[in-house]
Short mmCIF file of C-alpha atoms in Angstrom, two decimals:
data_model
loop_
_atom_site.label_atom_id
_atom_site.label_comp_id
_atom_site.label_asym_id
_atom_site.label_seq_id
_atom_site.Cartn_x
_atom_site.Cartn_y
_atom_site.Cartn_z
CA MET A 1 -49.96 0.63 -74.38
CA LYS A 2 -48.12 -1.11 -71.54
CA LYS A 3 -47.01 -4.67 -72.04
CA LEU A 4 -48.00 -7.39 -69.59
CA PRO A 5 -45.51 -7.84 -66.72
CA SER A 6 -43.38 -10.95 -67.04
CA ILE A 7 -44.07 -13.63 -64.43
CA SER A 8 -40.36 -14.47 -64.59
CA ASN A 9 -39.76 -11.20 -62.70
CA GLU A 10 -41.15 -12.83 -59.54
CA ILE A 11 -38.61 -13.95 -56.94
CA ASP A 12 -39.45 -17.20 -55.15
CA GLU A 13 -40.28 -16.98 -51.43
CA ASP A 14 -38.02 -19.93 -50.52
CA ILE A 15 -35.09 -18.19 -52.22
CA ILE A 16 -35.84 -15.04 -50.23
CA PHE A 17 -35.79 -16.98 -46.95
CA LYS A 18 -32.47 -18.65 -47.81
CA ILE A 19 -30.94 -15.27 -48.70
CA LEU A 20 -32.22 -13.67 -45.48
CA ASN A 21 -30.82 -16.58 -43.49
CA LYS A 22 -27.42 -16.31 -45.16
CA ASN A 23 -27.20 -12.49 -44.93
CA PHE A 24 -29.00 -12.01 -41.63
CA SER A 25 -26.41 -9.68 -40.08
CA LYS A 26 -26.84 -7.30 -43.04
CA ILE A 27 -30.63 -7.06 -42.78
CA ALA A 28 -31.07 -7.41 -38.99
CA PRO A 29 -30.36 -3.76 -38.00
CA TYR A 30 -33.02 -2.45 -40.41
CA TRP A 31 -35.59 -5.11 -39.52
CA PHE A 32 -35.22 -4.62 -35.77
CA GLU A 33 -35.27 -0.82 -36.17
CA LEU A 34 -38.59 -1.10 -38.01
CA LEU A 35 -40.14 -3.46 -35.45
CA THR A 36 -38.87 -1.57 -32.38
CA SER A 37 -39.92 1.84 -33.67
CA TRP A 38 -43.38 0.51 -34.58
CA LEU A 39 -43.87 -0.93 -31.08
CA ILE A 40 -42.80 2.33 -29.43
CA ARG A 41 -45.07 4.44 -31.64
CA SER A 42 -47.95 2.02 -30.99
CA TYR A 43 -47.47 2.29 -27.23
CA ASN A 44 -47.45 6.08 -27.33
CA VAL A 45 -50.87 6.30 -29.01
CA PHE A 46 -52.81 4.95 -25.99
CA GLN A 47 -50.01 3.93 -23.56
CA ASP A 48 -51.26 0.41 -24.30
CA ILE A 49 -49.93 -1.58 -27.25
CA ASP A 50 -52.71 -4.19 -27.12
CA LYS A 51 -55.34 -1.48 -27.44
CA TYR A 52 -53.62 -0.20 -30.57
CA ILE A 53 -53.21 -3.76 -31.89
CA ILE A 54 -56.98 -4.26 -31.56
CA LEU A 55 -57.48 -1.24 -33.83
CA VAL A 56 -54.93 -2.65 -36.28
CA CYS A 57 -56.90 -5.90 -36.29
CA LEU A 58 -60.10 -4.01 -37.12
CA ILE A 59 -58.46 -1.88 -39.83
CA ASN A 60 -56.90 -4.99 -41.30
CA LYS A 61 -60.38 -6.37 -41.95
CA ASP A 62 -60.91 -3.45 -44.34
CA LEU A 63 -57.59 -4.22 -46.05
CA ILE A 64 -58.63 -7.87 -46.36
CA PHE A 65 -61.92 -6.74 -47.95
CA TYR A 66 -60.04 -4.62 -50.52
CA ARG A 67 -57.69 -7.49 -51.30
CA LYS A 68 -60.47 -10.09 -51.71
CA ASN A 69 -62.26 -7.79 -54.14
CA GLY A 70 -59.17 -6.94 -56.18
CA LEU A 71 -59.12 -3.31 -55.03
CA ILE A 72 -55.93 -1.29 -54.60
CA VAL A 73 -56.43 1.83 -52.47
CA ASP A 74 -53.59 4.35 -52.52
CA TYR A 75 -52.16 6.09 -49.44
CA ASP A 76 -53.78 9.49 -49.99
CA THR A 77 -57.22 7.99 -50.63
CA PHE A 78 -56.97 5.76 -47.54
CA TYR A 79 -56.20 8.76 -45.32
CA LYS A 80 -58.48 11.25 -47.10
CA ASP A 81 -61.34 10.88 -44.60
CA LYS A 82 -60.98 11.22 -40.84
CA SER A 83 -63.02 8.06 -40.25
CA ILE A 84 -63.24 4.65 -41.88
CA GLU A 85 -66.02 2.10 -41.65
CA ILE A 86 -65.06 -1.13 -39.92
CA PRO A 87 -66.85 -4.49 -39.83
CA LYS A 88 -69.12 -5.64 -37.02
CA ILE A 89 -66.99 -6.29 -33.94
CA ASN A 90 -66.86 -9.86 -32.65
CA ILE A 91 -65.10 -9.92 -29.28
CA SER A 92 -64.58 -13.70 -29.31
CA ASP A 93 -62.97 -13.60 -32.76
CA ILE A 94 -60.59 -10.78 -31.74
CA SER A 95 -59.71 -12.57 -28.50
CA THR A 96 -58.96 -15.83 -30.29
CA TYR A 97 -56.99 -14.17 -33.11
CA LEU A 98 -54.88 -11.90 -30.89
CA GLN A 99 -54.48 -14.32 -27.96
CA ILE A 100 -55.85 -11.64 -25.59
CA PRO A 101 -58.37 -12.67 -22.88
CA LYS A 102 -61.96 -11.96 -23.91
CA GLU A 103 -62.65 -9.69 -20.94
CA SER A 104 -59.52 -7.65 -21.70
CA VAL A 105 -60.69 -7.19 -25.30
CA ARG A 106 -64.16 -6.17 -24.09
CA ARG A 107 -62.72 -3.65 -21.62
CA LYS A 108 -60.35 -2.11 -24.17
CA LEU A 109 -63.12 -1.80 -26.77
CA GLN A 110 -65.34 -0.08 -24.18
CA GLU A 111 -62.52 2.36 -23.43
CA LEU A 112 -62.11 3.04 -27.15
CA GLU A 113 -65.86 3.70 -27.48
CA LYS A 114 -65.79 6.00 -24.43
CA ALA A 115 -62.93 7.95 -26.05
CA ARG A 116 -65.03 8.04 -29.27
CA VAL A 117 -62.32 6.32 -31.25
CA ILE A 118 -64.94 3.72 -32.16
CA GLN A 119 -68.36 5.20 -32.97
CA LYS A 120 -71.66 3.59 -33.94
CA ASN A 121 -74.08 5.10 -36.44
CA GLY A 122 -77.10 2.85 -36.77
CA LYS A 123 -75.85 -0.55 -37.81
CA LYS A 124 -72.55 0.87 -39.08
CA ILE A 125 -69.36 1.15 -37.01
CA PHE A 126 -66.69 3.75 -37.68
CA LEU A 127 -63.14 4.27 -36.46
CA ASP A 128 -62.54 7.98 -35.96
CA ARG A 129 -58.84 8.62 -36.52
CA SER A 130 -59.14 12.21 -35.33
CA ALA A 131 -60.24 11.02 -31.87
CA PHE A 132 -56.80 9.78 -30.89
CA ILE A 133 -53.30 11.18 -31.25
CA THR A 134 -51.63 9.46 -34.14
CA ALA A 135 -50.20 10.28 -37.53
CA LYS A 136 -50.08 8.87 -40.99
CA PRO A 137 -47.53 6.05 -40.93
CA GLN A 138 -44.93 8.11 -42.78
CA GLN A 139 -42.11 7.07 -40.47
CA THR A 140 -43.03 3.39 -40.78
CA LEU A 141 -43.20 3.82 -44.56
CA ASN A 142 -39.73 5.35 -44.53
CA GLU A 143 -38.31 2.54 -42.38
CA LEU A 144 -39.99 -0.12 -44.52
CA SER A 145 -38.59 1.55 -47.65
CA VAL A 146 -35.08 1.45 -46.18
CA LEU A 147 -35.51 -2.23 -45.28
CA LEU A 148 -36.70 -3.06 -48.81
CA ASN A 149 -33.83 -1.07 -50.32
CA LYS A 150 -31.23 -2.96 -48.22
CA PHE A 151 -32.92 -6.23 -49.15
CA ASN A 152 -32.80 -5.19 -52.82
CA LYS A 153 -29.03 -4.58 -52.52
CA ILE A 154 -28.53 -8.04 -51.02
CA LEU A 155 -30.45 -9.55 -53.95
CA LEU A 156 -28.15 -7.66 -56.30
CA ASP A 157 -25.06 -8.96 -54.49
CA GLU A 158 -26.48 -12.49 -54.69
CA LYS A 159 -27.13 -11.99 -58.44
CA ILE A 160 -30.85 -12.64 -57.99
CA THR A 161 -31.79 -9.31 -59.55
CA ILE A 162 -30.07 -6.74 -61.74
CA LYS A 163 -32.12 -3.70 -60.77
CA ILE A 164 -31.94 -1.44 -57.73
CA PHE A 165 -34.89 0.66 -56.56
CA ASN A 166 -33.95 3.66 -54.44
CA THR A 167 -35.92 4.47 -51.30
CA ASP A 168 -37.94 7.23 -53.00
CA GLU A 169 -39.07 4.83 -55.72
CA ILE A 170 -39.97 2.24 -53.11
CA THR A 171 -41.91 4.74 -50.98
CA THR A 172 -43.87 5.90 -54.04
CA SER A 173 -44.72 2.29 -54.93
CA LEU A 174 -45.77 1.55 -51.35
CA LYS A 175 -48.07 4.58 -51.36
CA ASN A 176 -49.57 3.75 -54.77
CA ASN A 177 -50.24 0.18 -53.62
CA PHE A 178 -50.93 1.09 -50.02
CA SER A 179 -53.86 -1.23 -49.20
CA PHE A 180 -52.03 -4.24 -50.65
CA CYS A 181 -48.69 -3.46 -48.98
CA TRP A 182 -50.18 -2.49 -45.62
CA TYR A 183 -52.21 -5.69 -45.51
CA GLN A 184 -48.94 -7.61 -45.91
CA PHE A 185 -47.23 -5.46 -43.25
CA TYR A 186 -50.08 -5.81 -40.74
CA LYS A 187 -50.24 -9.56 -41.36
CA LEU A 188 -46.56 -9.77 -40.42
CA ILE A 189 -46.93 -7.51 -37.35
CA LEU A 190 -50.00 -9.35 -36.03
CA THR A 191 -48.37 -12.76 -36.48
CA ILE A 192 -45.11 -11.81 -34.77
CA THR A 193 -46.73 -9.91 -31.88
CA ASN A 194 -49.09 -12.85 -31.27
CA ARG A 195 -46.10 -15.17 -31.07
CA TRP A 196 -44.29 -12.89 -28.65
CA ARG A 197 -47.39 -12.32 -26.51
CA ILE A 198 -47.58 -16.06 -25.93
CA ALA A 199 -43.86 -16.15 -25.04
CA ILE A 200 -43.69 -13.19 -22.63
CA ASN A 201 -47.37 -12.29 -21.95
CA ASP A 202 -47.32 -8.60 -22.93
CA LEU A 203 -46.05 -6.38 -25.72
CA GLU A 204 -44.64 -3.60 -23.55
CA SER A 205 -42.03 -6.16 -22.43
CA LEU A 206 -41.35 -6.85 -26.11
CA ALA A 207 -40.84 -3.13 -26.76
CA ILE A 208 -38.36 -2.91 -23.86
CA GLY A 209 -36.51 -6.06 -24.94
CA SER A 210 -36.41 -4.86 -28.54
CA VAL A 211 -34.64 -1.64 -27.51
CA VAL A 212 -32.04 -3.72 -25.65
CA LEU A 213 -31.64 -5.90 -28.77
CA LEU A 214 -31.35 -2.84 -31.00
CA ASN A 215 -28.63 -1.54 -28.70
CA THR A 216 -26.72 -4.78 -29.38
CA VAL A 217 -27.39 -4.65 -33.12
CA SER A 218 -26.08 -1.07 -33.23
CA ASN A 219 -22.74 -2.08 -31.70
CA LYS A 220 -20.18 -1.09 -34.36
CA THR A 221 -17.92 -4.10 -33.90
CA PHE A 222 -20.92 -6.44 -34.07
CA LYS A 223 -22.38 -4.76 -37.18
CA THR A 224 -19.23 -5.44 -39.19
CA LYS A 225 -19.58 -9.23 -38.87
CA ASP A 226 -21.01 -11.19 -41.79
CA LEU A 227 -23.20 -13.85 -40.15
CA ASN A 228 -26.09 -16.16 -40.94
CA MET A 229 -29.20 -16.14 -38.75
CA ASN A 230 -28.32 -18.88 -36.23
CA HIS A 231 -24.71 -17.73 -35.84
CA TRP A 232 -25.86 -14.11 -35.42
CA THR A 233 -28.45 -15.05 -32.78
CA LYS A 234 -25.89 -16.98 -30.73
CA LEU A 235 -23.17 -14.33 -30.96
CA ALA A 236 -25.63 -11.55 -30.09
CA GLN A 237 -25.93 -12.93 -26.57
CA GLY A 238 -23.58 -10.92 -24.37
CA ALA A 239 -22.14 -9.03 -27.36
CA ASP A 240 -23.09 -5.65 -25.90
CA ASP A 241 -20.36 -4.76 -23.39
CA VAL A 242 -22.02 -1.45 -22.43
CA GLY A 243 -25.73 -2.07 -21.84
CA VAL A 244 -28.60 0.33 -21.21
CA ASN A 245 -30.22 1.39 -17.95
CA ALA A 246 -33.90 1.42 -16.95
CA MET A 247 -34.15 5.22 -17.12
CA SER A 248 -32.94 5.26 -20.72
CA LEU A 249 -35.33 2.46 -21.63
CA SER A 250 -38.18 4.46 -20.10
CA GLU A 251 -37.19 7.62 -22.00
CA ILE A 252 -36.84 5.76 -25.32
CA THR A 253 -40.10 3.78 -25.08
CA GLY A 254 -42.25 6.27 -23.17
CA ILE A 255 -43.14 3.54 -20.67
CA PRO A 256 -43.03 4.76 -17.02
CA ARG A 257 -39.80 3.84 -15.24
CA PRO A 258 -41.46 1.74 -12.46
CA THR A 259 -43.20 -0.33 -15.15
CA VAL A 260 -39.92 -0.72 -17.05
CA VAL A 261 -38.14 -1.89 -13.87
CA ARG A 262 -40.89 -4.42 -13.13
CA LYS A 263 -40.86 -5.83 -16.65
CA ILE A 264 -37.05 -5.97 -16.79
CA LYS A 265 -37.09 -8.04 -13.60
CA LYS A 266 -39.43 -10.55 -15.22
CA LEU A 267 -37.38 -10.67 -18.45
CA VAL A 268 -34.25 -11.32 -16.38
CA GLU A 269 -36.00 -14.05 -14.37
CA THR A 270 -37.15 -15.75 -17.60
CA ASP A 271 -33.61 -15.65 -19.09
CA PHE A 272 -34.23 -13.09 -21.82
CA LEU A 273 -32.12 -10.26 -20.39
CA HIS A 274 -29.15 -9.85 -18.06
CA ILE A 275 -28.58 -7.05 -15.54
CA ASN A 276 -25.13 -6.41 -14.07
CA GLU A 277 -23.99 -4.87 -10.80
CA LYS A 278 -24.17 -1.38 -12.39
CA LYS A 279 -27.87 -1.98 -13.25
CA LEU A 280 -27.08 -2.03 -16.98
CA ILE A 281 -29.25 -4.35 -19.06
CA THR A 282 -27.99 -6.47 -21.95
CA LEU A 283 -29.24 -9.32 -24.12
CA ASN A 284 -28.04 -12.65 -22.79
CA ILE A 285 -30.32 -15.59 -23.67
CA LYS A 286 -28.88 -18.99 -22.78
CA GLY A 287 -29.65 -22.72 -22.57
CA SER A 288 -33.12 -24.01 -23.40
CA ARG A 289 -34.42 -20.44 -23.73
CA LEU A 290 -31.89 -19.79 -26.51
CA LYS A 291 -33.01 -22.92 -28.37
CA LYS A 292 -36.63 -21.75 -28.16
CA GLN A 293 -35.58 -18.27 -29.27
CA ILE A 294 -33.71 -19.59 -32.32
CA LYS A 295 -36.83 -21.56 -33.27
CA MET A 296 -39.00 -18.46 -32.90
CA GLN A 297 -36.49 -16.36 -34.85
CA ASN A 298 -36.70 -18.90 -37.66
CA GLN A 299 -40.52 -18.64 -37.69
CA ASN A 300 -40.40 -14.84 -37.62
CA MET A 301 -37.96 -14.76 -40.54
CA LYS A 302 -40.23 -17.02 -42.57
CA ASN A 303 -43.01 -14.51 -41.97
CA LEU A 304 -40.69 -11.62 -42.88
CA SER A 305 -39.70 -13.52 -46.03
CA ASN A 306 -43.37 -13.83 -46.95
CA MET A 307 -43.93 -10.08 -46.56
CA LEU A 308 -40.79 -9.21 -48.53
CA HIS A 309 -41.81 -11.72 -51.20
CA ARG A 310 -45.26 -10.14 -51.58
CA ILE A 311 -44.28 -6.48 -51.38
CA PHE A 312 -40.98 -6.59 -53.26
CA ASN A 313 -42.45 -8.62 -56.11
CA GLN A 314 -45.35 -6.16 -56.34
CA ILE A 315 -42.87 -3.29 -56.59
CA LYS A 316 -40.57 -5.20 -58.94
CA VAL A 317 -43.32 -6.30 -61.33
CA ILE A 318 -45.20 -3.00 -61.53
CA ASN A 319 -41.93 -1.13 -62.16
CA SER A 320 -40.60 -3.60 -64.73
CA ASP A 321 -40.05 -2.35 -68.24
#
């Protein structure tokens, strides 16, 4: 007979935020890799991130239902059937929640119905996963496992925990508790993408900007610095002395080059990116835009802290002796 898990195993969310803030340069590469890769994969499903986000919003309603009713659905069970039933679609609710104009939501839903991604059977509505090119989120699971493992190591260094879970153990726990963990992940993704949509109007621009940011984060000399969140954000501006060109950004994201060029121009005009005489793009946020960005980064990290708090404590408690 298993003993009850100890509630003292739980790590406080405020402590997690403080630790992330203090050790931001250690966690940033893994967090931005996860976010950037997810955006790129989302774009490449329909060549429209918002259309994919609408599906995520609908699927998340199922995950909310499981959570409210105390149900934990594992990874294999969730992906056993090619279709899943989704709740009645309310265009106004989706528009309000995702900050997407109502007519855009209506048009994208009609396109999804035409492609038979969304199908109606009497009063029931189903999402047919076989009707669009996608895959089980194995890569996202792997990236999330790496992020949690790095976070676990930081907790060990900070003497908050004494146990390390390797990435295989974390992946297994994520799969066994898939509906719970994916609800937390989608909640984070939907919150952050909503915030960015308000700031820059579209998520393809976010995907492009995220690749530029990841290029900065991957800079070897920058990665070696031990920085808190605010210091890291300020030093990241102009830290990339190489940059990336529009063609590379198009190849990495899958977004057509003319669209990339148009969106880069807007990001430069709004002080998010910088382009030099060689047409190389770097991160270079300054002035009032930097202050706003630091505020948004703080909000995003609070949301990340909440997800790490929920998922890591679930893994930690269920694997406790």
